CSV table of C-alpha atoms (C1' of nucleotides) in Angstrom, one decimal:
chain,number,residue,atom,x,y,z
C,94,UNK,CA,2.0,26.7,-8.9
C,95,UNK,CA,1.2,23.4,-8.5
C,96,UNK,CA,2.0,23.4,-4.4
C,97,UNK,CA,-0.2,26.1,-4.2
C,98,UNK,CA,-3.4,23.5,-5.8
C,99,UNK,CA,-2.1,20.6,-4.0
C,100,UNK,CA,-1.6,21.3,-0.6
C,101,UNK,CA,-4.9,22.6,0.0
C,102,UNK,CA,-6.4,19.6,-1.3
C,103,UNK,CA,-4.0,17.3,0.4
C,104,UNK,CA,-5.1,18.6,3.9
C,105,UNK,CA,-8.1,18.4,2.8
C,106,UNK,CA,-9.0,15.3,0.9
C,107,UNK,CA,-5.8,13.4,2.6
C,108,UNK,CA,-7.1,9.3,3.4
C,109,UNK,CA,-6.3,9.0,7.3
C,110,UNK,CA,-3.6,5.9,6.9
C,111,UNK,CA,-2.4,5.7,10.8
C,112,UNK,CA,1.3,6.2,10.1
C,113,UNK,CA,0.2,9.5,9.0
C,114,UNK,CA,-1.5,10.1,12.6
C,115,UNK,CA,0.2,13.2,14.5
C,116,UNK,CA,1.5,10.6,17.0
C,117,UNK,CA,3.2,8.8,14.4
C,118,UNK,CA,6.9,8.9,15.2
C,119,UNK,CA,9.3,8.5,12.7
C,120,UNK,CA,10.2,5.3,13.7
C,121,UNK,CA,6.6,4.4,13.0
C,122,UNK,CA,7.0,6.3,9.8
C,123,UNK,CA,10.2,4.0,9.1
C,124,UNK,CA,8.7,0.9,9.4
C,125,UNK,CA,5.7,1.7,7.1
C,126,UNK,CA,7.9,3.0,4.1
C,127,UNK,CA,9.7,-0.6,4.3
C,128,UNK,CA,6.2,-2.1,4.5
C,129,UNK,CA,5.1,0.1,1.7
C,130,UNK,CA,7.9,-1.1,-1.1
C,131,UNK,CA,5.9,-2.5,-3.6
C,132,UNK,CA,3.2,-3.2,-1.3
C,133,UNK,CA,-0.3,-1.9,-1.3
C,134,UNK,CA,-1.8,0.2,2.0
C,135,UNK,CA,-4.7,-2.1,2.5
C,136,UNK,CA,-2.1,-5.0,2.8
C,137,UNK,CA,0.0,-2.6,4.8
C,138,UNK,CA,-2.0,-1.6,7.4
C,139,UNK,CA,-3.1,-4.4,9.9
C,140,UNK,CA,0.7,-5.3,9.9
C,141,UNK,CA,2.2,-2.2,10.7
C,142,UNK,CA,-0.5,-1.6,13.7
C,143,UNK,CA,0.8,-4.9,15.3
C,144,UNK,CA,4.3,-3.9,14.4
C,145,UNK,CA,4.0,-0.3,16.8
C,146,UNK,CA,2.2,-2.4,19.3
C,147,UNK,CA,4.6,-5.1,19.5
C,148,UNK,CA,7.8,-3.1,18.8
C,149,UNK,CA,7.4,0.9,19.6
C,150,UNK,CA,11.1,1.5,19.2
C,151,UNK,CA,14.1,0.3,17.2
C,152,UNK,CA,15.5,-1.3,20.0
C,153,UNK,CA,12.8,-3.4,20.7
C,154,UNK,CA,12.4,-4.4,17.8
C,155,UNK,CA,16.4,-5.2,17.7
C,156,UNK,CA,16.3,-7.3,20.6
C,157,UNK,CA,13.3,-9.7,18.6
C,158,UNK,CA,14.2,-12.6,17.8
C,159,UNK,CA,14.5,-12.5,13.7
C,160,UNK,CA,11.9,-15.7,13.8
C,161,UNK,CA,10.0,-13.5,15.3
C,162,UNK,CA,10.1,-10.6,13.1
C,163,UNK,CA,9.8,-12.7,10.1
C,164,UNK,CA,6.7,-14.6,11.4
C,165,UNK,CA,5.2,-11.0,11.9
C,166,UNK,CA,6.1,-9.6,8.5
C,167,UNK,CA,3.8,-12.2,7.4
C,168,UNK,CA,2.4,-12.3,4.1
C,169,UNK,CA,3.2,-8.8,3.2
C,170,UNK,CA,6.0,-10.1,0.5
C,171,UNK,CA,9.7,-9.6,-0.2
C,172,UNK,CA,11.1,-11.0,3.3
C,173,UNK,CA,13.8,-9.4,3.0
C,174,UNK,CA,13.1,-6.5,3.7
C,175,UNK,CA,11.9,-7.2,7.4
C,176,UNK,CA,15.6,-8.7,7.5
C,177,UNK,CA,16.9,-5.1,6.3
C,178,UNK,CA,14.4,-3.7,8.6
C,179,UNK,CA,15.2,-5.4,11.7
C,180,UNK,CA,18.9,-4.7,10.8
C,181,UNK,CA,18.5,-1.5,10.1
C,182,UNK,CA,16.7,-1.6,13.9
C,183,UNK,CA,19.6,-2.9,15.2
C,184,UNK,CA,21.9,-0.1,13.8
C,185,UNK,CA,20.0,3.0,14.8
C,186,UNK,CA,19.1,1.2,18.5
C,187,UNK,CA,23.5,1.1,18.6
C,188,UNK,CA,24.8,3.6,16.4
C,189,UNK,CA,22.3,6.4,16.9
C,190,UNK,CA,20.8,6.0,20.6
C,191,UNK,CA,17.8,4.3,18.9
C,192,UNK,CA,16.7,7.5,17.2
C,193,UNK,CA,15.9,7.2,13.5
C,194,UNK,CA,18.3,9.5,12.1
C,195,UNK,CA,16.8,12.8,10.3
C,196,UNK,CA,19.5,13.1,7.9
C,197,UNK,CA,18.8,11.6,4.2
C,198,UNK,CA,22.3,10.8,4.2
C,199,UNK,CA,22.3,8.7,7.2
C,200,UNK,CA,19.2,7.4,6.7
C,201,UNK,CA,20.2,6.0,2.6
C,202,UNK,CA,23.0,4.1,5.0
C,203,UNK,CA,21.2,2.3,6.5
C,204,UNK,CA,20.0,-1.6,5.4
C,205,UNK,CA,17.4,-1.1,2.8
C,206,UNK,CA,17.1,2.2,3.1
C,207,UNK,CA,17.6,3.6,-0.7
C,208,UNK,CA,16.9,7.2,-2.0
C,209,UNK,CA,13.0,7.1,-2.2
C,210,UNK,CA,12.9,5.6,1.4
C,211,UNK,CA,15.3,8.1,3.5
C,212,UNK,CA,13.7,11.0,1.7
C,213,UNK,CA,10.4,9.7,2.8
C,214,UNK,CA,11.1,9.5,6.7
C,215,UNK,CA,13.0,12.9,6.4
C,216,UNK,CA,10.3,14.5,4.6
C,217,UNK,CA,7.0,12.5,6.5
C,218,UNK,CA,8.7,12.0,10.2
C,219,UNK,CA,11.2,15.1,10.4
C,220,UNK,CA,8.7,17.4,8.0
C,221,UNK,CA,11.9,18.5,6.3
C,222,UNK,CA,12.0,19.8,2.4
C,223,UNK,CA,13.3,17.1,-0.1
C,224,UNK,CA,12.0,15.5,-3.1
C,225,UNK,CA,10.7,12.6,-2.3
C,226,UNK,CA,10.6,10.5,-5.6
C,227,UNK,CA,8.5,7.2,-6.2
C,228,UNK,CA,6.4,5.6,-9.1
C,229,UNK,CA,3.4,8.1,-7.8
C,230,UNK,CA,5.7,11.6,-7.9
C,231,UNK,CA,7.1,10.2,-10.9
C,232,UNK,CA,4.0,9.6,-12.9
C,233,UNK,CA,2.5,12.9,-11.5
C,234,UNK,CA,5.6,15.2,-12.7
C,235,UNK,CA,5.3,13.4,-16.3
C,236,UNK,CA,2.0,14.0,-16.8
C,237,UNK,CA,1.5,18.1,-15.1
C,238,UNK,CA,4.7,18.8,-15.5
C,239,UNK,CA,6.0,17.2,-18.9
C,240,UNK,CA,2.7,16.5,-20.7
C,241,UNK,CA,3.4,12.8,-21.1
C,242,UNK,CA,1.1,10.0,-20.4
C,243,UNK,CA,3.3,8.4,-17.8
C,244,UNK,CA,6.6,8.2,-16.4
C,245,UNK,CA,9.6,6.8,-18.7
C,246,UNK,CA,12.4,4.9,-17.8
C,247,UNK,CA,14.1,6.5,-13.9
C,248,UNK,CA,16.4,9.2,-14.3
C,249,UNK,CA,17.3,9.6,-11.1
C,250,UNK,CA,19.1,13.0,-10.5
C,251,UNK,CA,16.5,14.6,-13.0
C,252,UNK,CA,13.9,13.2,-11.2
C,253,UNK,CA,15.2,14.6,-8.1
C,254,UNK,CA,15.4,18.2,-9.7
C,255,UNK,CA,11.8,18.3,-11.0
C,256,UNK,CA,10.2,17.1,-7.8
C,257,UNK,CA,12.8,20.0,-6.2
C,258,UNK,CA,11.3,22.7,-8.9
C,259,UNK,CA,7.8,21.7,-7.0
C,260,UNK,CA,8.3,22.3,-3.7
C,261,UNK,CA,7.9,25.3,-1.7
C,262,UNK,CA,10.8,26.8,0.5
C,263,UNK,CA,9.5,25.9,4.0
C,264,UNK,CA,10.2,22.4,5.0
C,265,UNK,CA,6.9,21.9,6.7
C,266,UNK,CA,5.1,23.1,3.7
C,267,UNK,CA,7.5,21.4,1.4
C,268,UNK,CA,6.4,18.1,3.6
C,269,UNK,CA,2.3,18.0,2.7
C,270,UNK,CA,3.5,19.0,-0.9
C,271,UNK,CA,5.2,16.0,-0.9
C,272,UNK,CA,2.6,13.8,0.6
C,273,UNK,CA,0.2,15.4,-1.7
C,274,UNK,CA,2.4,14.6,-4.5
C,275,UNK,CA,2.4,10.8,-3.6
C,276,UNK,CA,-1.3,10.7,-2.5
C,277,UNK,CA,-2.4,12.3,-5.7
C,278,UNK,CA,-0.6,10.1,-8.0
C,279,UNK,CA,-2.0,7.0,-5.8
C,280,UNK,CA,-5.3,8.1,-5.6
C,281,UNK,CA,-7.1,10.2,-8.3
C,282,UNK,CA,-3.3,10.4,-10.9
C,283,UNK,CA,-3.7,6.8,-11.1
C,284,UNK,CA,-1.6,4.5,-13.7
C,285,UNK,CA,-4.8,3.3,-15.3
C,286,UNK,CA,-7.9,5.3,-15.8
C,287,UNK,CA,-6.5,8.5,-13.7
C,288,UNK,CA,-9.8,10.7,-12.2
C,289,UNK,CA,-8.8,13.9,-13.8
C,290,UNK,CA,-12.4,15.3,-13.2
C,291,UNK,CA,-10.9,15.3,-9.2
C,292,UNK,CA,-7.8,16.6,-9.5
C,293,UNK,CA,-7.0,19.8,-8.0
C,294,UNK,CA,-4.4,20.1,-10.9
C,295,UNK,CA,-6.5,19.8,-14.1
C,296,UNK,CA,-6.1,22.8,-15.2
C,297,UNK,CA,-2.7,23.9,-14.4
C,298,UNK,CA,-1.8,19.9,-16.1
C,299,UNK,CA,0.2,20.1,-18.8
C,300,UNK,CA,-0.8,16.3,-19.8
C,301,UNK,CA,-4.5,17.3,-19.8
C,302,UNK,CA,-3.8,20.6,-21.8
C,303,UNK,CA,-1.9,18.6,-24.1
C,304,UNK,CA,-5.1,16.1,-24.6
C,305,UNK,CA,-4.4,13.4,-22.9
C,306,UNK,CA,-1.8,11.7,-24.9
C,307,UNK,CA,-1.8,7.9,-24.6
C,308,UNK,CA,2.3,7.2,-23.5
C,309,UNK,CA,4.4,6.1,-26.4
C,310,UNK,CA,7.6,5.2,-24.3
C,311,UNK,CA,9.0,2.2,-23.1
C,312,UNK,CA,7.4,-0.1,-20.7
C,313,UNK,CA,9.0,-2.3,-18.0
C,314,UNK,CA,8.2,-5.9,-18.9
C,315,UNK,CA,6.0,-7.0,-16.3
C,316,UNK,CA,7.5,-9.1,-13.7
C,317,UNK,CA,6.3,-13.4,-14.3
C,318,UNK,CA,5.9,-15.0,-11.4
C,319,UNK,CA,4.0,-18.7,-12.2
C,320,UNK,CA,7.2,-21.3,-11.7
C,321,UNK,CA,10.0,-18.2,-10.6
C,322,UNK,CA,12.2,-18.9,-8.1
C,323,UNK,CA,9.9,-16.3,-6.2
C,324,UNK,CA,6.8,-18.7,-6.0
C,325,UNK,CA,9.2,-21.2,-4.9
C,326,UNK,CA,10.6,-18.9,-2.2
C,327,UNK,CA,7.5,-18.1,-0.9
C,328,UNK,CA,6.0,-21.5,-0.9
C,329,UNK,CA,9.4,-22.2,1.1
C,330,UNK,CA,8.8,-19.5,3.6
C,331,UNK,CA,5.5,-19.9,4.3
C,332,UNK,CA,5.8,-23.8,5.5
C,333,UNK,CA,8.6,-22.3,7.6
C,334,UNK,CA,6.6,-19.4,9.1
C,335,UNK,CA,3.8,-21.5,9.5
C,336,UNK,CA,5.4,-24.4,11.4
C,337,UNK,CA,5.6,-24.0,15.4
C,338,UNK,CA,9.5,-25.5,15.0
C,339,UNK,CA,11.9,-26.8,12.8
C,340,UNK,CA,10.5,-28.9,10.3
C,341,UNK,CA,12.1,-31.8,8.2
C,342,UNK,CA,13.8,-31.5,4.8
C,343,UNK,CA,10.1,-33.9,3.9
C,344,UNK,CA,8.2,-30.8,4.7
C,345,UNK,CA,9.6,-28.6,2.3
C,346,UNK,CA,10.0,-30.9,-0.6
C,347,UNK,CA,6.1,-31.1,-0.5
C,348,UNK,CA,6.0,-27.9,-1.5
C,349,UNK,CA,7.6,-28.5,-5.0
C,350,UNK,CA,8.4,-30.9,-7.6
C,351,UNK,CA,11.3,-30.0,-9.3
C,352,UNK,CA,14.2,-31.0,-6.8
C,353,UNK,CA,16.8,-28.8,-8.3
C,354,UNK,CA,15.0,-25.5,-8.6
C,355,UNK,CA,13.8,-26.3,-4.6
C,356,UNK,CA,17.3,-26.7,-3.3
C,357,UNK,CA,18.6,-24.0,-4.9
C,358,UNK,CA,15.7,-21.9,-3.6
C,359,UNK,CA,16.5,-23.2,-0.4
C,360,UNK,CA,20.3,-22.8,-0.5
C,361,UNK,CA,19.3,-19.1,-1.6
C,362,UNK,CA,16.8,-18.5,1.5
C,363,UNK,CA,19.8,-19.8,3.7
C,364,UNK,CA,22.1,-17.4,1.8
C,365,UNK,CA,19.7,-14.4,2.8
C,366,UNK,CA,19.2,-15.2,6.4
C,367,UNK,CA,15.4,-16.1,5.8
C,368,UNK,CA,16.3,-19.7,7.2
C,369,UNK,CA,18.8,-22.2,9.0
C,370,UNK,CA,19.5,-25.3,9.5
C,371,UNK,CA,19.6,-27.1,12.8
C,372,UNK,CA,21.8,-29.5,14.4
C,373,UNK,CA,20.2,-32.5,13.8
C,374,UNK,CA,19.3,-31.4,9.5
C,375,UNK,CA,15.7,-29.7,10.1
C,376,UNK,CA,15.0,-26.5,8.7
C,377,UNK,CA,13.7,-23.5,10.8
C,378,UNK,CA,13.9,-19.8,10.5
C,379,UNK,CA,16.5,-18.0,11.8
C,380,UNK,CA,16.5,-17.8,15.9
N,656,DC,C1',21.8,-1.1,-16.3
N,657,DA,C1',18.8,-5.1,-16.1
N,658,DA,C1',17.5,-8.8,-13.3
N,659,DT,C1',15.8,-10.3,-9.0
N,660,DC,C1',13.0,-10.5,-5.0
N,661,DG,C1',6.4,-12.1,-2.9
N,662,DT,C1',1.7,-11.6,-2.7
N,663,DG,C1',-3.0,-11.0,-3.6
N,664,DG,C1',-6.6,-8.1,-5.5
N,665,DC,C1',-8.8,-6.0,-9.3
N,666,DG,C1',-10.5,-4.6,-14.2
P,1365,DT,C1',-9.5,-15.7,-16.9
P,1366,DC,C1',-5.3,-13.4,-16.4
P,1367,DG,C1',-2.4,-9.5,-17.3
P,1368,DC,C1',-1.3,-5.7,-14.6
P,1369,DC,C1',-0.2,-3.6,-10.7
P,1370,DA,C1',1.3,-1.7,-5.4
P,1371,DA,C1',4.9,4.3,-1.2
P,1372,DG,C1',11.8,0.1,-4.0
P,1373,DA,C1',16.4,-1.8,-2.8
P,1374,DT,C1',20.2,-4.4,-4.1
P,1375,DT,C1',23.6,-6.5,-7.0
DNA sequence: CAATCGTGGCG
DNA sequence: TCGCCAAGATT
């Protein structure tokens, strides 16, 4: 019922991101799902084009020096994940004749590859049928679906089986349902002010039948940030990403006044592989 | 399960 | 201005 609306519209209305491009591969399609965790396109974008330029398979990218590939993950946030990423390179270039595996499986085995993003590259760069669940899908299914004004609390396998009861037997079919899923509920099923009046759904949405009830569930407390460790972390990296070399221990107690949280922010970036220490006591990232 | 992990734009 | 948010994963 609600494949048959969204499709259409989806191949229709669809914005053209350029991971989405038919000469996308799914290694291209791998690297933007890691850029896209909690990150918006727009940020997304210019990245990701340097990213295929620089690095148009997983073994290129594996033989980058991580200094590299952190200095190119720029700004984007979380850096982490282009640590997981360029891991996760490493593995499929060695374990999987640097093709990006197909199988959800496989792929959730990989370094910071969890069950949104494996589903994702099976579903957007092998066009296979799976539910492909993230804060869009899940908002979407609570409001057509289950009448609510937004998505409670994950419950993961029910999640799963909802998005499941959507899609369409054919896995290439199954595919644009899904992307239509995501790009609905990121574009017109927004969290704020959703643009019902453009939603091939409104009148098969149970949420709209319903009225429109405002959501009376729980909310995630929204992340602080001012004084976290976080700010501290970033204002770390970004002297060390910014610097041509190592740079002295000076350098990065500029950045912040509070001695203890600093060092322990430090210790913490050293811990995660975001930086090292040189011979002679500078600080650099990683070689 | 709840906390943690960056960043910047927008209403 | 500032709270809120943007295609999650890991521990």
């Amino acid at each position: 019922m609600l494949a048959e609306l969204i499709s259409p519209w989806f191949r229709a209305q669809a914005r053209d991101l350029p991971w989405r491009r038919p000469e996308t591969t799914p290694w291209g399609v791998l690297v933007s799902e890691f850029m896209l965790q909690q990150t918006p396109v727009a940020r997304v974008e210019p990245v990701w084009l340097d990213w295929m330029a620089r690095w148009p398979a997983p073994s290129a990218l594996a033989a980058a020096p991580r200094a590299d590939v952190l200095r190119a993950w720029g700004k984007l946030g979380y850096p982490r994940r282009a640590v997981r990423l360029h891991d996760a390179a490493a593995a499929i270039a060695e374990q999987h004749a640097d093709t990006v595996p197909s199988d959800v499986d496989a792929l959730e085995a990989l370094p910071g590859v969890g069950s949104y993003t494996a589903r994702a590259v099976a579903a957007f760069g092998y066009a296979r049928r799976t539910p492909v669940v993230d804060t869009n899908v899940r908002r979407v299914v609570a409001r057509a679906v289950h009448g609510q004004g937004d998505a409670g609390p994950a419950r993961v396998k029910a999640d799963l089986a909802d998005v499941d009861a959507l899609l369409p037997v054919g896995d290439a079919e199954a595919a644009v349902v899904s992307a239509g899923l995501m790009e609905l509920g990121a574009v017109v099923c927004t969290a704020r002010s959703p643009r019902c009046p453009l939603c091939p759904v409104e009148h098969a949405c149970a949420w709209v039948t319903a009225g429109r009830p405002a959501y009376d569930g729980p909310r995630r407390p929204v992340q602080g940030f001012a004084g976290t460790d976080r700010q501290v972390r970033g204002k770390l990296m970004d002297v060390l990403r910014t610097a041509l070399g190592p740079v002295e221990r000076a350098a990065l107690d500029a950045v912040w006044s509070d001695a203890g949280q600093r060092d322990r922010c430090l210790d913490s970036l050293l811990v995660d592989g975001l930086a090292e220490q040189t011979d002679d006591g500078r600080f650099a990232l990683p070689a």
